[in-house]
Amino acid sequence: MGVRRLLIASVSTGLASGIVLGTEARAAQDEETNVQNLPAIEVVAPRQAPRRAPSRAPVRSASAAKPNNRLYVYPTSPGTGRGLEVDKVPSAINAVDANQIKRTGSLNVTDALRDNIAGLNISEVTGNPFQPDVEFRGFVASPVTGTPQGLAVYQNGVRINEAFSDAVNWDLIPTAAIRSVTLVTNNPAFGLNALGGAINLQMKDGFTYQGAEIDMMGGSFGRIQGSAQWGKQVEKNYAVYAALEGLHDNGFRNFSQSDVRRFYGDVGYKAGDSEFHVNMGVAKNDFGASATVPAELLDRYWGATYTTPQITSNRVGYLNLTAKAEATPTWTLEGTAHVRRFEQKIVDGNPTDVQECAIAGLLCFGDDATPANGGNGAQLANPFAPGTILGEIDRGSIRSTSFGVSGQATNVDQLFGHDNRFVVGATYDAGVTRYNAIAEIGSIAENYVVSGSGVLLGPSGTTTTGLTGPVSLRTVNQYNGLYAMDTFNVTDAFAVTGGGRFNVARISLEDQLGTALNGDHTFTRFNPVIGGTYKVTPELTAYAGYSEANRVPTPLELGCSDPNNPCLIAAFLVSDPPLKQVVSKTVEAGLRGTRELNIGTLGWKLGGFRATNYDDILAIPVPGRTGFGYFSNVGRTRRQGLEAEVNIKSPTLQFQASYAFVDARFLDALTLGSNSPFADGDGNIQVVPGNQIPAIPRHRVKLGIDYAVTDVWKVGGNAIFVSSQYLVGDESNQYAKLPSSTVFNLHTSYQVTKDVQLYGRVDNIFDRRYATYGQFFDKGALPNFANGGADFSDPRSLSPARPRAFYAGMRVTF
């Protein structure tokens, strides 16, 4: 059998599976993509017989290729190789390309995900735009330590959920270097945390990006940012790529300055069907204003903060090796190896449970009789004048070193005379973390700034008043996975996919100050998947599938799960009972299609999903103790909904409209602690089956358009509607919801010369004042200094969204 030449559009790899499309020498530009935002490469795809040497006929560009020569593929596993034909994927297709990322003018990849993926929503729980929560179908990937994580995130085939808490630090991802992003659902092959799906980032290299680009932008709130990237193919076999990014932003809130510095580089080698890459990255970022604010303070000043300092410093360095080789015409082998060093330091001013004792001159904890002790166990003397409002500065540090290897083999031999694709792979990931936390007694001024005293709080309190004290903990994570997936073409139109993944997780905790936190926990789980697709017509595909996924408790959750001994979330841990792993069972079905129109290519999709979590884990606050809480299994929860999207793509017009409905509910009765005004005398609320899960808006509507007015001038804009949502702490659904919001944004660009572009954008053009997240807080912890020191009356604490902002920039390519 001869050789087939196919034009493959692939978002599953930065490893070109053959010969990259030939292009004339020109200024750097990102790859063209189809209506599903999948970039194109040319490959030599074998049949079953041994392959003959391909002819060196001239290669046509993507735009010149006939539609029936195009084959689009999608990732179905965390490996770096080519994925499965998109028409055979039994789940929704969600992809974002480099041009969509660039169009946002943002160094936050999450902005592009929010604008272009139906149903995906972001909220600034931390109060900083560079550390958002990403929520999809009611599952979250968050940088906030202590947030139960329900999405896995991969970069070049390497899982980047942090070892200690599974948190995702979006600020560490080099946005300019991203080639494509996919959000893969209904697939357990992506391992732990993929309850709602896996966000799969593939990075650029010198084979896929050639030339150079410098991008500079500035605007409101002192924003100055710049990026530079360069890629080059050296002769035929070698390629290099590098990207550098920097940003400074004063923020619109007090003490909310942000500084981002990132670098990413890749060196690649390709010989025939084999390809090898070494890529690395470093980042050094600092952020302020990382908390919600009482609504009464926001009513007076939209840039208010509650207690400061609130400083987060993130550092990362990583090295990844990837390799791909075709062992035979039908077997492809892939492998990765990685090492990653992550460091985080947090300085957080807070109210405190330390107070003056009944005996003058001494400090107590929780009441006026229980001693507040120092590190030596002796009761602390009060370093402040009587009547001073006390606070504390909590300092925490996380230092994690993680490493791992993975291997994957793909076979495309026919089975019983039918086309078949079989994938088998194994992964091993390990992480060692050092976690430390201390508290310094301080005083709180009328601007809510906490000033330290140099006096450190040692082990203090009782089971009645609560326990606190310094922590020094070493944790070891070991995650093993073995997965297999097979897609069998029953007919040319009907394909069936089946498989599964077996996960083994072992988590060890070693207390460095005693033995109370010691623990050794092992979790195992096999997660199956089965699904099918049917190509009703060449332009219409139906799909359906069922899968299971799991996530195991993190070291943080395991160390803070006793309601009788709550912890300062992300700070102090105590000895706790074990938690169960979370298991999610998902069914998904829908239709998708494409059609060529006079105005461009039409793409559309309509799908529904239902995911039921068993032994879900929730962070539960302790009423009256600011920041204190514990983690607990809360039984079953369910997330279900619909997603609809339509796109039109042409050289002059790009249009997108989407609607998503997400219904997230508790399925079991619960008693939870809360600062809700409807809590009983013990500070508890009663959750009944059917109550909605807070912080998950039910309706999301997105509209976006870009139009080329002339060959050099483009204009565009988008609108995003997010419906109302219950506040965190209102799991019983008794308080008024956080109001809905509609935000309009505009952008434009002008091509001055072939290599120089000017652009600008206006965010939130109508200057809407709205909050993206809300929760209850302890109204009695501190006085309302903005109201003469009176008590707070509004129980809400909110994350304010950024007001109207103007930005302008210049992009130069070489």
mmCIF file of C-alpha atoms in Angstrom, residues 200-361:
data_model
loop_
_atom_site.group_PDB
_atom_site.id
_atom_site.type_symbol
_atom_site.label_atom_id
_atom_site.label_comp_id
_atom_site.label_asym_id
_atom_site.label_seq_id
_atom_site.Cartn_x
_atom_site.Cartn_y
_atom_site.Cartn_z
ATOM 1 C CA ASN A 200 -4.055 20.894 28.082
ATOM 2 C CA LEU A 201 -1.475 23.569 27.174
ATOM 3 C CA GLN A 202 0.864 22.982 24.247
ATOM 4 C CA MET A 203 3.797 25.348 23.832
ATOM 5 C CA LYS A 204 5.511 26.788 20.779
ATOM 6 C CA ASP A 205 8.872 25.650 19.476
ATOM 7 C CA GLY A 206 11.171 26.631 16.624
ATOM 8 C CA PHE A 207 9.494 24.196 14.227
ATOM 9 C CA THR A 208 6.018 25.692 14.745
ATOM 10 C CA TYR A 209 6.972 29.365 15.238
ATOM 11 C CA GLN A 210 9.628 31.132 13.203
ATOM 12 C CA GLY A 211 10.630 34.778 13.271
ATOM 13 C CA ALA A 212 10.609 37.358 16.048
ATOM 14 C CA GLU A 213 8.016 39.581 17.731
ATOM 15 C CA ILE A 214 8.148 42.376 20.286
ATOM 16 C CA ASP A 215 4.911 43.494 21.946
ATOM 17 C CA MET A 216 4.647 46.500 24.279
ATOM 18 C CA MET A 217 1.469 47.777 25.976
ATOM 19 C CA GLY A 218 0.512 50.272 28.669
ATOM 20 C CA GLY A 219 -2.592 51.821 30.157
ATOM 21 C CA SER A 220 -4.819 52.300 33.168
ATOM 22 C CA PHE A 221 -3.725 51.693 36.769
ATOM 23 C CA GLY A 222 -0.072 52.005 35.866
ATOM 24 C CA ARG A 223 -0.066 48.943 33.612
ATOM 25 C CA ILE A 224 3.172 48.479 31.677
ATOM 26 C CA GLN A 225 3.787 45.140 30.014
ATOM 27 C CA GLY A 226 5.978 43.698 27.307
ATOM 28 C CA SER A 227 6.793 40.407 25.679
ATOM 29 C CA ALA A 228 9.310 39.197 23.149
ATOM 30 C CA GLN A 229 9.479 35.869 21.360
ATOM 31 C CA TRP A 230 11.802 34.387 18.776
ATOM 32 C CA GLY A 231 11.847 31.108 16.902
ATOM 33 C CA LYS A 232 14.190 29.724 14.263
ATOM 34 C CA GLN A 233 14.701 26.470 12.435
ATOM 35 C CA VAL A 234 18.416 25.854 11.978
ATOM 36 C CA GLU A 235 19.081 23.986 8.759
ATOM 37 C CA LYS A 236 16.658 21.060 8.666
ATOM 38 C CA ASN A 237 17.084 19.225 11.942
ATOM 39 C CA TYR A 238 17.373 21.806 14.704
ATOM 40 C CA ALA A 239 15.094 24.530 16.054
ATOM 41 C CA VAL A 240 15.165 26.997 18.930
ATOM 42 C CA TYR A 241 12.470 29.119 20.540
ATOM 43 C CA ALA A 242 12.444 31.624 23.420
ATOM 44 C CA ALA A 243 9.851 33.931 24.999
ATOM 45 C CA LEU A 244 10.305 36.620 27.644
ATOM 46 C CA GLU A 245 7.484 38.475 29.430
ATOM 47 C CA GLY A 246 7.333 41.267 31.996
ATOM 48 C CA LEU A 247 4.505 43.241 33.583
ATOM 49 C CA HIS A 248 3.937 45.868 36.242
ATOM 50 C CA ASP A 249 0.473 46.921 37.376
ATOM 51 C CA ASN A 250 -0.383 49.198 40.303
ATOM 52 C CA GLY A 251 -3.898 47.769 40.531
ATOM 53 C CA PHE A 252 -7.082 49.685 41.249
ATOM 54 C CA ARG A 253 -7.181 48.635 44.920
ATOM 55 C CA ASN A 254 -4.983 49.789 47.756
ATOM 56 C CA PHE A 255 -1.780 47.765 48.105
ATOM 57 C CA SER A 256 -2.580 45.760 44.941
ATOM 58 C CA GLN A 257 0.635 46.135 42.955
ATOM 59 C CA SER A 258 1.562 43.220 40.686
ATOM 60 C CA ASP A 259 4.885 42.300 39.077
ATOM 61 C CA VAL A 260 5.229 39.411 36.620
ATOM 62 C CA ARG A 261 8.493 38.147 35.099
ATOM 63 C CA ARG A 262 8.575 34.966 32.997
ATOM 64 C CA PHE A 263 10.893 33.181 30.567
ATOM 65 C CA TYR A 264 10.351 30.071 28.442
ATOM 66 C CA GLY A 265 12.740 28.363 26.019
ATOM 67 C CA ASP A 266 12.806 25.253 23.835
ATOM 68 C CA VAL A 267 15.520 23.490 21.831
ATOM 69 C CA GLY A 268 14.373 20.813 19.411
ATOM 70 C CA TYR A 269 15.927 18.192 17.164
ATOM 71 C CA LYS A 270 14.148 16.313 14.403
ATOM 72 C CA ALA A 271 15.419 13.516 12.187
ATOM 73 C CA GLY A 272 12.960 11.708 9.983
ATOM 74 C CA ASP A 273 10.086 10.529 12.147
ATOM 75 C CA SER A 274 11.868 11.136 15.444
ATOM 76 C CA GLU A 275 11.758 14.357 17.409
ATOM 77 C CA PHE A 276 13.290 15.458 20.710
ATOM 78 C CA HIS A 277 12.819 18.619 22.750
ATOM 79 C CA VAL A 278 14.323 20.178 25.842
ATOM 80 C CA ASN A 279 12.285 23.053 27.238
ATOM 81 C CA MET A 280 12.585 25.057 30.409
ATOM 82 C CA GLY A 281 10.969 27.985 32.154
ATOM 83 C CA VAL A 282 11.434 30.311 35.100
ATOM 84 C CA ALA A 283 9.142 32.888 36.701
ATOM 85 C CA LYS A 284 9.369 35.378 39.557
ATOM 86 C CA ASN A 285 6.069 37.053 40.427
ATOM 87 C CA ASP A 286 4.800 39.201 43.305
ATOM 88 C CA PHE A 287 1.198 40.196 44.054
ATOM 89 C CA GLY A 288 -0.740 42.269 46.574
ATOM 90 C CA ALA A 289 -4.389 42.558 47.726
ATOM 91 C CA SER A 290 -5.213 38.874 47.948
ATOM 92 C CA ALA A 291 -8.547 38.848 49.782
ATOM 93 C CA THR A 292 -12.206 39.812 49.677
ATOM 94 C CA VAL A 293 -13.448 43.102 51.184
ATOM 95 C CA PRO A 294 -16.513 43.810 53.365
ATOM 96 C CA ALA A 295 -19.293 45.189 51.170
ATOM 97 C CA GLU A 296 -19.687 48.249 53.407
ATOM 98 C CA LEU A 297 -16.093 49.290 52.724
ATOM 99 C CA LEU A 298 -16.603 48.850 48.967
ATOM 100 C CA ASP A 299 -19.711 51.034 49.126
ATOM 101 C CA ARG A 300 -17.468 53.898 50.252
ATOM 102 C CA TYR A 301 -14.423 53.166 48.075
ATOM 103 C CA TRP A 302 -14.199 50.562 45.296
ATOM 104 C CA GLY A 303 -10.459 50.153 45.799
ATOM 105 C CA ALA A 304 -10.668 49.325 49.515
ATOM 106 C CA THR A 305 -8.857 46.471 51.216
ATOM 107 C CA TYR A 306 -9.723 44.918 54.564
ATOM 108 C CA THR A 307 -6.567 43.790 56.355
ATOM 109 C CA THR A 308 -3.048 44.204 55.028
ATOM 110 C CA PRO A 309 -0.309 43.264 54.312
ATOM 111 C CA GLN A 310 -1.523 40.706 51.764
ATOM 112 C CA ILE A 311 1.469 39.688 49.694
ATOM 113 C CA THR A 312 2.026 36.550 47.617
ATOM 114 C CA SER A 313 5.389 35.747 46.042
ATOM 115 C CA ASN A 314 5.666 32.885 43.553
ATOM 116 C CA ARG A 315 8.861 31.439 42.115
ATOM 117 C CA VAL A 316 9.219 28.512 39.719
ATOM 118 C CA GLY A 317 11.843 26.816 37.611
ATOM 119 C CA TYR A 318 11.308 23.690 35.517
ATOM 120 C CA LEU A 319 13.014 21.507 32.938
ATOM 121 C CA ASN A 320 11.133 19.119 30.622
ATOM 122 C CA LEU A 321 12.378 16.531 28.140
ATOM 123 C CA THR A 322 10.060 15.148 25.457
ATOM 124 C CA ALA A 323 10.738 12.557 22.793
ATOM 125 C CA LYS A 324 8.808 10.871 20.003
ATOM 126 C CA ALA A 325 9.880 8.150 17.596
ATOM 127 C CA GLU A 326 8.111 5.849 15.160
ATOM 128 C CA ALA A 327 9.403 2.396 16.039
ATOM 129 C CA THR A 328 7.576 0.827 13.083
ATOM 130 C CA PRO A 329 5.184 2.185 10.472
ATOM 131 C CA THR A 330 2.301 1.505 12.904
ATOM 132 C CA TRP A 331 3.877 1.946 16.346
ATOM 133 C CA THR A 332 4.778 5.366 17.784
ATOM 134 C CA LEU A 333 6.655 5.689 21.073
ATOM 135 C CA GLU A 334 6.696 8.828 23.218
ATOM 136 C CA GLY A 335 8.236 9.788 26.521
ATOM 137 C CA THR A 336 8.629 12.721 28.891
ATOM 138 C CA ALA A 337 10.752 13.488 31.923
ATOM 139 C CA HIS A 338 10.477 16.581 34.073
ATOM 140 C CA VAL A 339 11.674 18.302 37.213
ATOM 141 C CA ARG A 340 10.033 21.366 38.780
ATOM 142 C CA ARG A 341 10.896 23.609 41.731
ATOM 143 C CA PHE A 342 8.142 25.793 43.143
ATOM 144 C CA GLU A 343 8.381 28.251 46.020
ATOM 145 C CA GLN A 344 5.617 30.397 47.473
ATOM 146 C CA LYS A 345 5.738 32.871 50.340
ATOM 147 C CA ILE A 346 2.610 34.468 51.762
ATOM 148 C CA VAL A 347 2.404 37.373 54.206
ATOM 149 C CA ASP A 348 -1.168 37.913 55.354
ATOM 150 C CA GLY A 349 -2.472 40.378 57.924
ATOM 151 C CA ASN A 350 -5.571 39.116 59.756
ATOM 152 C CA PRO A 351 -7.753 39.585 62.797
ATOM 153 C CA THR A 352 -6.692 37.324 65.648
ATOM 154 C CA ASP A 353 -8.085 35.215 68.467
ATOM 155 C CA VAL A 354 -5.368 36.606 70.720
ATOM 156 C CA GLN A 355 -6.807 39.092 73.232
ATOM 157 C CA GLU A 356 -5.987 40.824 76.493
ATOM 158 C CA CYS A 357 -6.361 38.618 79.525
ATOM 159 C CA ALA A 358 -8.427 39.419 82.588
ATOM 160 C CA ILE A 359 -5.050 39.759 84.277
ATOM 161 C CA ALA A 360 -3.579 42.989 82.947
ATOM 162 C CA GLY A 361 -0.404 42.849 80.886
#
